[in-house]
Amino acid sequence: MKAAGANAYSSILARMDEDQGYRGWDLFQHGGDFAVHIVNAWPGNALKVHTTGGRLKPGQWQHVFVTYDGSAKAGGLRIYVYGEVVEVKPDQDSLKDTIRNTVPLRIGQRSKGQVFEGGSIQDVRVYGRRITAEEVAVLHRTGPLRAMLALDPEKRTP
């Protein structure tokens, strides 16, 4: 993902129904950081965590990965940047009910608004199981390796 300016608030990836109390989930650009919402009905029946310390780097490509253990607890959410888990601050920790909805997965916006602007999103993946920290690190390293291997061997540098 290549981020827009640090003051933006926008959805990077979402399956969220704004008409049903924001039911669903998203990876969100939260000012200078990343945030994740998992919601039945916002705000009383939801989880939200965000990174701290300006993790969003405008104008740079970043590898961002989110895992969730299904526990209905904010502590079950992990955000990884460049293959490393980063500290998150819980903003909401009160999920009690389903997050299932019928809206499609959207890249770059929620169901109606919060459009991702001024940046690029590349290589989006959604897994049907929890990915381990070790697997996240491997996935992070795979992208640069693919690019290096795609080069003609004479053009590769140490």
CSV table of C-alpha atoms in Angstrom, one decimal:
chain,number,residue,atom,x,y,z
A,1,MET,CA,0.0,0.0,0.0
A,2,LYS,CA,1.3,3.5,-0.8
A,3,ALA,CA,-0.3,5.9,1.6
A,4,ALA,CA,-1.9,9.2,1.1
A,5,GLY,CA,-1.3,12.1,3.5
A,6,ALA,CA,-1.1,11.4,7.2
A,7,ASN,CA,-4.3,13.5,7.9
A,8,ALA,CA,-6.6,11.3,5.8
A,9,TYR,CA,-9.3,9.1,7.3
A,10,SER,CA,-10.2,6.5,4.8
A,11,SER,CA,-10.9,2.8,4.3
A,12,ILE,CA,-8.2,0.7,2.7
A,13,LEU,CA,-10.1,-2.6,2.7
A,14,ALA,CA,-13.6,-3.2,3.9
A,15,ARG,CA,-16.5,-5.5,4.1
A,16,MET,CA,-18.7,-3.0,6.1
A,17,ASP,CA,-22.4,-2.1,5.8
A,18,GLU,CA,-22.7,1.5,6.8
A,19,ASP,CA,-26.6,1.2,6.7
A,20,GLN,CA,-26.5,-1.6,9.3
A,21,GLY,CA,-24.6,0.3,12.0
A,22,TYR,CA,-21.3,-0.2,10.2
A,23,ARG,CA,-21.6,-4.0,10.5
A,24,GLY,CA,-18.5,-5.8,9.2
A,25,TRP,CA,-14.9,-5.0,9.3
A,26,ASP,CA,-12.3,-2.7,7.8
A,27,LEU,CA,-8.6,-1.7,7.7
A,28,PHE,CA,-8.7,2.0,8.0
A,29,GLN,CA,-6.3,4.9,7.6
A,30,HIS,CA,-6.6,6.7,10.9
A,31,GLY,CA,-4.8,10.0,10.6
A,32,GLY,CA,-1.1,9.0,10.8
A,33,ASP,CA,-1.8,5.4,11.8
A,34,PHE,CA,-3.7,2.3,10.8
A,35,ALA,CA,-6.9,1.1,12.5
A,36,VAL,CA,-9.1,-2.0,12.3
A,37,HIS,CA,-12.8,-2.0,13.1
A,38,ILE,CA,-14.8,-5.2,13.7
A,39,VAL,CA,-18.4,-4.2,14.2
A,40,ASN,CA,-21.9,-5.5,14.8
A,41,ALA,CA,-23.2,-2.0,15.6
A,42,TRP,CA,-21.0,1.0,16.1
A,43,PRO,CA,-19.9,2.0,18.7
A,44,GLY,CA,-21.5,-0.2,21.5
A,45,ASN,CA,-21.0,-3.6,19.9
A,46,ALA,CA,-17.6,-3.4,18.3
A,47,LEU,CA,-13.9,-3.7,18.4
A,48,LYS,CA,-11.4,-1.0,17.2
A,49,VAL,CA,-7.7,-0.8,17.6
A,50,HIS,CA,-5.2,1.6,16.1
A,51,THR,CA,-1.4,1.7,15.8
A,52,THR,CA,0.5,4.4,17.5
A,53,GLY,CA,3.6,6.5,16.7
A,54,GLY,CA,2.8,7.5,13.1
A,55,ARG,CA,3.0,4.1,11.5
A,56,LEU,CA,1.6,5.4,8.2
A,57,LYS,CA,4.3,6.7,5.9
A,58,PRO,CA,2.8,8.9,3.2
A,59,GLY,CA,4.4,8.5,-0.2
A,60,GLN,CA,6.0,5.2,0.6
A,61,TRP,CA,5.0,1.6,-0.1
A,62,GLN,CA,4.2,-0.3,3.0
A,63,HIS,CA,3.4,-3.9,3.7
A,64,VAL,CA,0.4,-4.0,6.2
A,65,PHE,CA,-1.2,-7.2,7.5
A,66,VAL,CA,-4.0,-7.7,10.0
A,67,THR,CA,-4.8,-10.9,11.9
A,68,TYR,CA,-7.8,-11.6,14.2
A,69,ASP,CA,-8.3,-14.7,16.4
A,70,GLY,CA,-12.1,-14.6,16.5
A,71,SER,CA,-12.1,-14.0,20.3
A,72,ALA,CA,-14.5,-10.9,20.2
A,73,LYS,CA,-11.7,-9.1,22.1
A,74,ALA,CA,-9.6,-6.2,21.0
A,75,GLY,CA,-6.6,-8.2,22.2
A,76,GLY,CA,-7.3,-10.7,19.5
A,77,LEU,CA,-6.4,-8.2,16.7
A,78,ARG,CA,-2.8,-7.8,15.5
A,79,ILE,CA,-1.5,-5.3,13.0
A,80,TYR,CA,1.8,-6.0,11.3
A,81,VAL,CA,3.8,-3.4,9.4
A,82,TYR,CA,6.7,-4.7,7.2
A,83,GLY,CA,6.2,-8.2,8.7
A,84,GLU,CA,6.6,-7.1,12.3
A,85,VAL,CA,3.7,-6.9,14.8
A,86,VAL,CA,3.3,-3.3,16.1
A,87,GLU,CA,1.8,-2.0,19.3
A,88,VAL,CA,-1.9,-1.2,19.0
A,89,LYS,CA,-4.1,0.9,21.3
A,90,PRO,CA,-7.7,-0.4,21.8
A,91,ASP,CA,-10.4,2.2,21.3
A,92,GLN,CA,-13.4,-0.1,21.5
A,93,ASP,CA,-13.6,-3.5,23.1
A,94,SER,CA,-17.3,-4.5,23.3
A,95,LEU,CA,-18.1,-6.9,20.5
A,96,LYS,CA,-20.9,-9.3,21.5
A,97,ASP,CA,-22.7,-10.3,18.3
A,98,THR,CA,-22.1,-11.2,14.6
A,99,ILE,CA,-20.3,-9.1,12.1
A,100,ARG,CA,-21.8,-11.0,9.1
A,101,ASN,CA,-23.3,-8.9,6.4
A,102,THR,CA,-24.2,-9.1,2.7
A,103,VAL,CA,-22.1,-6.3,1.3
A,104,PRO,CA,-19.2,-7.2,-1.0
A,105,LEU,CA,-15.6,-6.8,-0.2
A,106,ARG,CA,-14.4,-3.4,-1.3
A,107,ILE,CA,-10.9,-2.2,-1.9
A,108,GLY,CA,-10.4,1.5,-1.3
A,109,GLN,CA,-13.7,2.3,0.4
A,110,ARG,CA,-16.5,1.2,2.7
A,111,SER,CA,-20.0,0.5,1.4
A,112,LYS,CA,-20.8,4.1,0.8
A,113,GLY,CA,-18.0,6.4,1.9
A,114,GLN,CA,-14.6,6.8,3.4
A,115,VAL,CA,-12.9,6.5,0.0
A,116,PHE,CA,-9.1,5.9,0.0
A,117,GLU,CA,-7.6,8.8,-2.0
A,118,GLY,CA,-4.1,9.9,-2.9
A,119,GLY,CA,-2.4,6.5,-2.6
A,120,SER,CA,-2.3,3.1,-4.1
A,121,ILE,CA,-3.3,-0.4,-2.9
A,122,GLN,CA,-1.6,-3.5,-4.3
A,123,ASP,CA,-1.7,-7.2,-3.7
A,124,VAL,CA,-4.7,-7.6,-1.4
A,125,ARG,CA,-5.2,-11.0,0.2
A,126,VAL,CA,-7.9,-12.3,2.5
A,127,TYR,CA,-7.3,-15.7,4.2
A,128,GLY,CA,-9.9,-18.0,5.6
A,129,ARG,CA,-7.8,-18.8,8.6
A,130,ARG,CA,-5.6,-17.0,11.1
A,131,ILE,CA,-2.1,-16.5,9.7
A,132,THR,CA,0.7,-16.9,12.2
A,133,ALA,CA,3.4,-14.2,12.9
A,134,GLU,CA,5.9,-16.4,11.2
A,135,GLU,CA,3.8,-16.6,8.1
A,136,VAL,CA,3.2,-12.9,8.1
A,137,ALA,CA,7.0,-12.4,8.1
A,138,VAL,CA,7.5,-14.8,5.2
A,139,LEU,CA,4.7,-13.1,3.2
A,140,HIS,CA,6.4,-9.7,3.8
A,141,ARG,CA,9.8,-11.1,2.5
A,142,THR,CA,8.2,-12.8,-0.5
A,143,GLY,CA,7.3,-9.6,-2.4
A,144,PRO,CA,10.8,-8.2,-2.7
A,145,LEU,CA,12.2,-11.7,-3.5
A,146,ARG,CA,9.7,-12.0,-6.4
A,147,ALA,CA,10.9,-8.7,-7.8
A,148,MET,CA,14.6,-9.6,-7.5
A,149,LEU,CA,14.0,-13.0,-9.2
A,150,ALA,CA,12.1,-11.3,-12.0
A,151,LEU,CA,15.2,-9.4,-13.0
A,152,ASP,CA,17.5,-10.7,-15.7
A,153,PRO,CA,20.4,-12.4,-13.7
A,154,GLU,CA,22.9,-10.0,-15.3
A,155,LYS,CA,21.0,-7.0,-13.9
A,156,ARG,CA,20.8,-8.3,-10.3
A,157,THR,CA,23.1,-6.8,-7.6
A,158,PRO,CA,24.3,-8.3,-4.4
